[in-house]
PDB file of C-alpha atoms in Angstrom:
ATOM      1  CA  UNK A   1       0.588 -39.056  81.911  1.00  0.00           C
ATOM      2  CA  UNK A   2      -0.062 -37.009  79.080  1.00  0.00           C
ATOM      3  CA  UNK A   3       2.745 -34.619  77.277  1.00  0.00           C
ATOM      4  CA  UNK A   4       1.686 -31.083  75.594  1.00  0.00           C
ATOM      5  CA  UNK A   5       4.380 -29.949  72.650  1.00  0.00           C
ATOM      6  CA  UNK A   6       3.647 -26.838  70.663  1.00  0.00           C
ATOM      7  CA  UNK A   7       4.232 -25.462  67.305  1.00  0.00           C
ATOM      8  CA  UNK A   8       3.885 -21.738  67.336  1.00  0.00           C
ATOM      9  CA  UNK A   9       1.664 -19.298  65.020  1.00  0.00           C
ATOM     10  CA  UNK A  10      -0.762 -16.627  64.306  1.00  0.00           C
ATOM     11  CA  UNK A  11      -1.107 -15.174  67.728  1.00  0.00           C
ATOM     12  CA  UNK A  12       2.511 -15.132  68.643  1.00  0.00           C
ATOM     13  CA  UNK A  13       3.630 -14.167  65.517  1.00  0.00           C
ATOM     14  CA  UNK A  14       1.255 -11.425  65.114  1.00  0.00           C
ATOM     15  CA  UNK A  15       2.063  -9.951  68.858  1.00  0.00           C
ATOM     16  CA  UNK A  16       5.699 -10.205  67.731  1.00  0.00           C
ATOM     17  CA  UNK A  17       5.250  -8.320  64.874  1.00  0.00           C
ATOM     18  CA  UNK A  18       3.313  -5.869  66.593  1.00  0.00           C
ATOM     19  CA  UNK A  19       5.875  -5.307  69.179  1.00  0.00           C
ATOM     20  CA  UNK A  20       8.178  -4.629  66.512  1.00  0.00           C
ATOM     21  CA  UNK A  21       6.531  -2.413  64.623  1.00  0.00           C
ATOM     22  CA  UNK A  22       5.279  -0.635  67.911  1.00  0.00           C
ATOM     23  CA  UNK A  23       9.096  -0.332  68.932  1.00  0.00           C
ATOM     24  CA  UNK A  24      10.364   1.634  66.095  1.00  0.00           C
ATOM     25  CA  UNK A  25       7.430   3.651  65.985  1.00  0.00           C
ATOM     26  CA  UNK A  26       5.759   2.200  63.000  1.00  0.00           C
ATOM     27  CA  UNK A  27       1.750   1.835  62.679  1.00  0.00           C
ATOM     28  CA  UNK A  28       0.917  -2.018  64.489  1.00  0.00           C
ATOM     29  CA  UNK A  29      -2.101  -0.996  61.322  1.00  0.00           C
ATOM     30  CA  UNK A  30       0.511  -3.231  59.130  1.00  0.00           C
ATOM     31  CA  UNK A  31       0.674  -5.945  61.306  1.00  0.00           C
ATOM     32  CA  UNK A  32      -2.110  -8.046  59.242  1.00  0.00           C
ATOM     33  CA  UNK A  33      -0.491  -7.419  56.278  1.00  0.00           C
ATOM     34  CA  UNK A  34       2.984  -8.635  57.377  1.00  0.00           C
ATOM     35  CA  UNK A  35       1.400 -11.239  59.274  1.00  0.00           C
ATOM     36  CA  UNK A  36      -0.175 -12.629  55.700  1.00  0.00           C
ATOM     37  CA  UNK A  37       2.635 -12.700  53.978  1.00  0.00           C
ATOM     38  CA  UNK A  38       4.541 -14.364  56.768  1.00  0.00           C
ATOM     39  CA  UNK A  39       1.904 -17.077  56.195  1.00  0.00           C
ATOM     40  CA  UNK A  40       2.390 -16.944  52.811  1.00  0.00           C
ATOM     41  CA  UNK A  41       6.131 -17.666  53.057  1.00  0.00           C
ATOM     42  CA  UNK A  42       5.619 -20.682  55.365  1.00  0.00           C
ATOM     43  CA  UNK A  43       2.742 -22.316  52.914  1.00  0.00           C
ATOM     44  CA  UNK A  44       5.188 -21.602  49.651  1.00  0.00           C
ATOM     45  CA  UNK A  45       8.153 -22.896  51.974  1.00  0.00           C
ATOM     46  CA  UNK A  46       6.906 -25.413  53.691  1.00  0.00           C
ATOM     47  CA  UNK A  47       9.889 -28.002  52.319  1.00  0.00           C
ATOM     48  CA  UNK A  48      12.457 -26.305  54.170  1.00  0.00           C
ATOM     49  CA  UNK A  49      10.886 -27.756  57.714  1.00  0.00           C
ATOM     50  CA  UNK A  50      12.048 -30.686  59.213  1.00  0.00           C
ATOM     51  CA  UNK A  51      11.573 -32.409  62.745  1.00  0.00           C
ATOM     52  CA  UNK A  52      13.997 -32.163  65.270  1.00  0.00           C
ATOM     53  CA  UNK A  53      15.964 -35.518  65.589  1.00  0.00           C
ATOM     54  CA  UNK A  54      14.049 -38.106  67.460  1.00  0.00           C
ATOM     55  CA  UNK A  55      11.100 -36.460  67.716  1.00  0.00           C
ATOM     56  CA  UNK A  56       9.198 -38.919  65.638  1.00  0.00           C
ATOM     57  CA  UNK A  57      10.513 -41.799  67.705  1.00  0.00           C
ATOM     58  CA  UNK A  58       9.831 -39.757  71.025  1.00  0.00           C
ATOM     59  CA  UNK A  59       6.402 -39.906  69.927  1.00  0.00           C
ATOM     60  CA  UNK A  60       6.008 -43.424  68.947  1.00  0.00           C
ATOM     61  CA  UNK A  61       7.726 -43.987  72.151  1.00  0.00           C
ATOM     62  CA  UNK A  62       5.376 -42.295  74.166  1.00  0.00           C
ATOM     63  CA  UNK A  63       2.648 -43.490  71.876  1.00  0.00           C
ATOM     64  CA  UNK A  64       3.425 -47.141  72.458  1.00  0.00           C
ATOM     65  CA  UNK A  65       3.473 -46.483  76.286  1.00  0.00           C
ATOM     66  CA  UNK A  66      -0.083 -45.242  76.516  1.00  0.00           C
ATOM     67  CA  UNK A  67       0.701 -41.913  76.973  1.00  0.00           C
ATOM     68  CA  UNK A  68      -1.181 -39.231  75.600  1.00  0.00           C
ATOM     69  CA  UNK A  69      -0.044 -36.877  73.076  1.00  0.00           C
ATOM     70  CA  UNK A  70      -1.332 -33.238  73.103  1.00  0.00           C
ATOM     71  CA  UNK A  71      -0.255 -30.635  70.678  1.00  0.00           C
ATOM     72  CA  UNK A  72      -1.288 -26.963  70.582  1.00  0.00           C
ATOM     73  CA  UNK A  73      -0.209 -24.575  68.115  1.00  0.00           C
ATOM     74  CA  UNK A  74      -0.828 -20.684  67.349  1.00  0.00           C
ATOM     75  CA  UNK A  75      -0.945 -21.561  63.498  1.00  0.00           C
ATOM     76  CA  UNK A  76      -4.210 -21.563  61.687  1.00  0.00           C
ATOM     77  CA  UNK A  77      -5.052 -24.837  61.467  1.00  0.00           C
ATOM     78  CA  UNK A  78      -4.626 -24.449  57.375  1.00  0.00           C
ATOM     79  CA  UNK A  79      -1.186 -23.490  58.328  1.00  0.00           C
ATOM     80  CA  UNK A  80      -0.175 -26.189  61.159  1.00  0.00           C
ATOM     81  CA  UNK A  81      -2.124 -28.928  58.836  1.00  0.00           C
ATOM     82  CA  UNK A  82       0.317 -28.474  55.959  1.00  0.00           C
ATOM     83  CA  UNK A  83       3.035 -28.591  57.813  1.00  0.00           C
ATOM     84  CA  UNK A  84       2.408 -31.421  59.926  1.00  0.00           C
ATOM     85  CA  UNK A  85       1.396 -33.328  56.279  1.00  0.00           C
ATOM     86  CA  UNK A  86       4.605 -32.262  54.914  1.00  0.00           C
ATOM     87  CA  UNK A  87       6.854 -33.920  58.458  1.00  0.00           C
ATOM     88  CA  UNK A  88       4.501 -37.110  57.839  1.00  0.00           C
ATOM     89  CA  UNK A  89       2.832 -36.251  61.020  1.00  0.00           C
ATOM     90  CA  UNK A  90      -0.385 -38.404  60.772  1.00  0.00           C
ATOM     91  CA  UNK A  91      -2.818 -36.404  63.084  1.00  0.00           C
ATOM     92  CA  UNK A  92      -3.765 -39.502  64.439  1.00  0.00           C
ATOM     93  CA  UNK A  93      -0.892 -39.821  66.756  1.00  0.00           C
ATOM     94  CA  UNK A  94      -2.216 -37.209  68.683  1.00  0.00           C
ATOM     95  CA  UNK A  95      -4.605 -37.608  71.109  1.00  0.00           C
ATOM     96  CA  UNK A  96      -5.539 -33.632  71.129  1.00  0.00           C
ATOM     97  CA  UNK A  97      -4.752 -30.950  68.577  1.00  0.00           C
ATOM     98  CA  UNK A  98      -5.285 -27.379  69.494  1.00  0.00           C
ATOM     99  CA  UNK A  99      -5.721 -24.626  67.439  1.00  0.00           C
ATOM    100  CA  UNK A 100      -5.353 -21.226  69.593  1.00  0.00           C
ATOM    101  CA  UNK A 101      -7.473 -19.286  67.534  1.00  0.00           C
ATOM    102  CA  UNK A 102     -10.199 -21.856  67.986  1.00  0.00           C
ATOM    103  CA  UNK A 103      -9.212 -22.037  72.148  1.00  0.00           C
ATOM    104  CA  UNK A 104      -9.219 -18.848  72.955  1.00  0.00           C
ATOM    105  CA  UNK A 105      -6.140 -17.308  73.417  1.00  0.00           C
ATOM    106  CA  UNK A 106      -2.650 -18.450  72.636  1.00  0.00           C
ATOM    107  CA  UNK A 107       0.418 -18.753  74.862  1.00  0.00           C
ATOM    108  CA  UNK A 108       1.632 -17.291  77.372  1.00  0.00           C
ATOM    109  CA  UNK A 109      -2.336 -17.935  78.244  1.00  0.00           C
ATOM    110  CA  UNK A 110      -3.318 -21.678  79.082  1.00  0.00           C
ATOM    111  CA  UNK A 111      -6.072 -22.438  77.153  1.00  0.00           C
ATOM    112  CA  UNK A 112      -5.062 -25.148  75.215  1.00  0.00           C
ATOM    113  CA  UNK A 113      -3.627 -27.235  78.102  1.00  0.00           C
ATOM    114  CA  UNK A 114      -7.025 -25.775  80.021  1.00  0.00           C
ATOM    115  CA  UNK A 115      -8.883 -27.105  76.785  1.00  0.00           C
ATOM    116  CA  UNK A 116      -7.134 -30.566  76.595  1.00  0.00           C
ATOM    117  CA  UNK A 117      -7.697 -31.073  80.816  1.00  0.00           C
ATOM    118  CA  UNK A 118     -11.195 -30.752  79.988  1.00  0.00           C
ATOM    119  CA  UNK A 119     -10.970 -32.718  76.849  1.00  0.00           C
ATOM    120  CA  UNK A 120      -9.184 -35.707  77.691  1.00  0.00           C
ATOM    121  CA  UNK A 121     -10.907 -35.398  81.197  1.00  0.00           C
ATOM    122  CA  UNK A 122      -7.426 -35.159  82.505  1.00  0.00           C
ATOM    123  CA  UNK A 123      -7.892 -34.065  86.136  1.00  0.00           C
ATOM    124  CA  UNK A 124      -4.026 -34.094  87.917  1.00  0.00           C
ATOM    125  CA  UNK A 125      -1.876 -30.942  86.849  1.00  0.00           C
ATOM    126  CA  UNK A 126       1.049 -33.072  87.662  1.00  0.00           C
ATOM    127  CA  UNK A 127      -0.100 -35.937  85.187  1.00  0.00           C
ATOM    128  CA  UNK A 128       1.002 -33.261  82.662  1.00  0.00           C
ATOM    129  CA  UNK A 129       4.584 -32.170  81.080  1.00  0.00           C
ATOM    130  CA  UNK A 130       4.472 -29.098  78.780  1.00  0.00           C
ATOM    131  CA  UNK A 131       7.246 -29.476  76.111  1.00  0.00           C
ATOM    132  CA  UNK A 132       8.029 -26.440  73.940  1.00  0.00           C
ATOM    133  CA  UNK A 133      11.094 -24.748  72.580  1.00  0.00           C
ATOM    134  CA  UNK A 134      10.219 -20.976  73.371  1.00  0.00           C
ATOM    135  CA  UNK A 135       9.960 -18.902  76.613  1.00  0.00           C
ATOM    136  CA  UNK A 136       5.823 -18.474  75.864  1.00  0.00           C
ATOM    137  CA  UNK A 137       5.536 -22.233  75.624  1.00  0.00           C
ATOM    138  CA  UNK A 138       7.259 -22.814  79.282  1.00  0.00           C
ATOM    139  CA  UNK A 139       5.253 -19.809  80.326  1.00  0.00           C
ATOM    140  CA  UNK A 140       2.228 -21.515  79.150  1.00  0.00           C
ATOM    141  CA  UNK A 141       2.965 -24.628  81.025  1.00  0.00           C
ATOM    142  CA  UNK A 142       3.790 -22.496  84.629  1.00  0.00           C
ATOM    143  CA  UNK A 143       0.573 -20.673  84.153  1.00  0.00           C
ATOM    144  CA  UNK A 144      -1.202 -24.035  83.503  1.00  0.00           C
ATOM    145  CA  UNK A 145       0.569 -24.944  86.655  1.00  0.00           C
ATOM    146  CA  UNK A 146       2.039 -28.033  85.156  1.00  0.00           C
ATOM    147  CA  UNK A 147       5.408 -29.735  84.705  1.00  0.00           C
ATOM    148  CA  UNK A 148       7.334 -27.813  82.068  1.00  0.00           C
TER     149      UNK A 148
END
C-alpha cells in the first residue's frame, strides 16, 4: 500500500489569488506579485509551522510497516524544502516527493499520484490512499481514482 499526503503551494495559491482578484474586478496582472510576497512571508515565517499531532509517528508507523510514503506539494521545491527542514522532516522518509511545477499540473489534476504510479511502478489504484486536508487534495485523489 502506499499513502499520498500533500502540502499545498504555488499553483493553488496562485489560482486562488487569481480568483480573488478576478472576483472583485481587479487585474489577475498582480497575481505574480502577490503570489511572491506570499512566498516571501512563508520563507521569513517559516517558525510559525508545526505538524499536526501524530503526524510524525503516523509516518514512522507507516514507515516501519513497509508502506510507502508519497508526498506532493504545489510549493516550489525551495519553498516545501524549508519547511519540511524546519518540521525535521528528513526527506528520506519519503519514498516520492513531488513538486507540481516539476509534474505538470497541480491539484485538482493527478499528476503527482499519476507521476508516483509510474515512479514507484505502483500498478493497483486501490493500493493507494490520498490523504490531504483541502477539497483539491480529495479531488486529486477521486480524479486519480484512488482511495481518498
Amino acid at each position: 500500500m502506499l499513502v499520498a499526503v500533500s502540502l499545498n503551494g504555488r499553483f493553488s495559491s496562485l489560482r486562488i489569488i487569481n480568483n480573488i482578484l478576478d472576483e472583485v474586478n481587479f487585474s489577475t496582472n498582480y497575481g505574480e506579485a502577490i503570489y511572491a510576497s506570499f512566498k516571501q512571508n512563508i520563507l521569513d515565517k517559516v517558525s510559525m509551522f508545526s505538524e499536526y499531532e501524530g503526524v510524525a509517528e503516523v509516518l514512522t508507523y507507516l514507515k516501519n510497516r513497509s508502506i510507502k510514503i508519497g508526498i506532493g506539494s504545489g510549493l516550489e521545491r525551495e519553498v516545501f524544502e524549508t519547511i519540511c527542514q524546519y518540521l525535521g522532516w528528513n526527506l528520506t522518509l519519503f519514498d516520492y516527493v513531488g513538486i507540481a511545477a516539476e509534474v505538470g499540473r497541480s491539484r485538482p489534476h493527478p499528476d503527482m499520484i499519476l507521476d508516483m504510479m509510474t515512479k514507484l511502478n505502483i500498478q493497483e489504484r486501490s493500493a493507494i490512499l490520498k490523504v490531504g486536508d483541502t477539497v483539491a487534495d480529495i479531488q486529486e485523489g477521486k480524479n486519480a481514482n484512488v482511495l481518498t
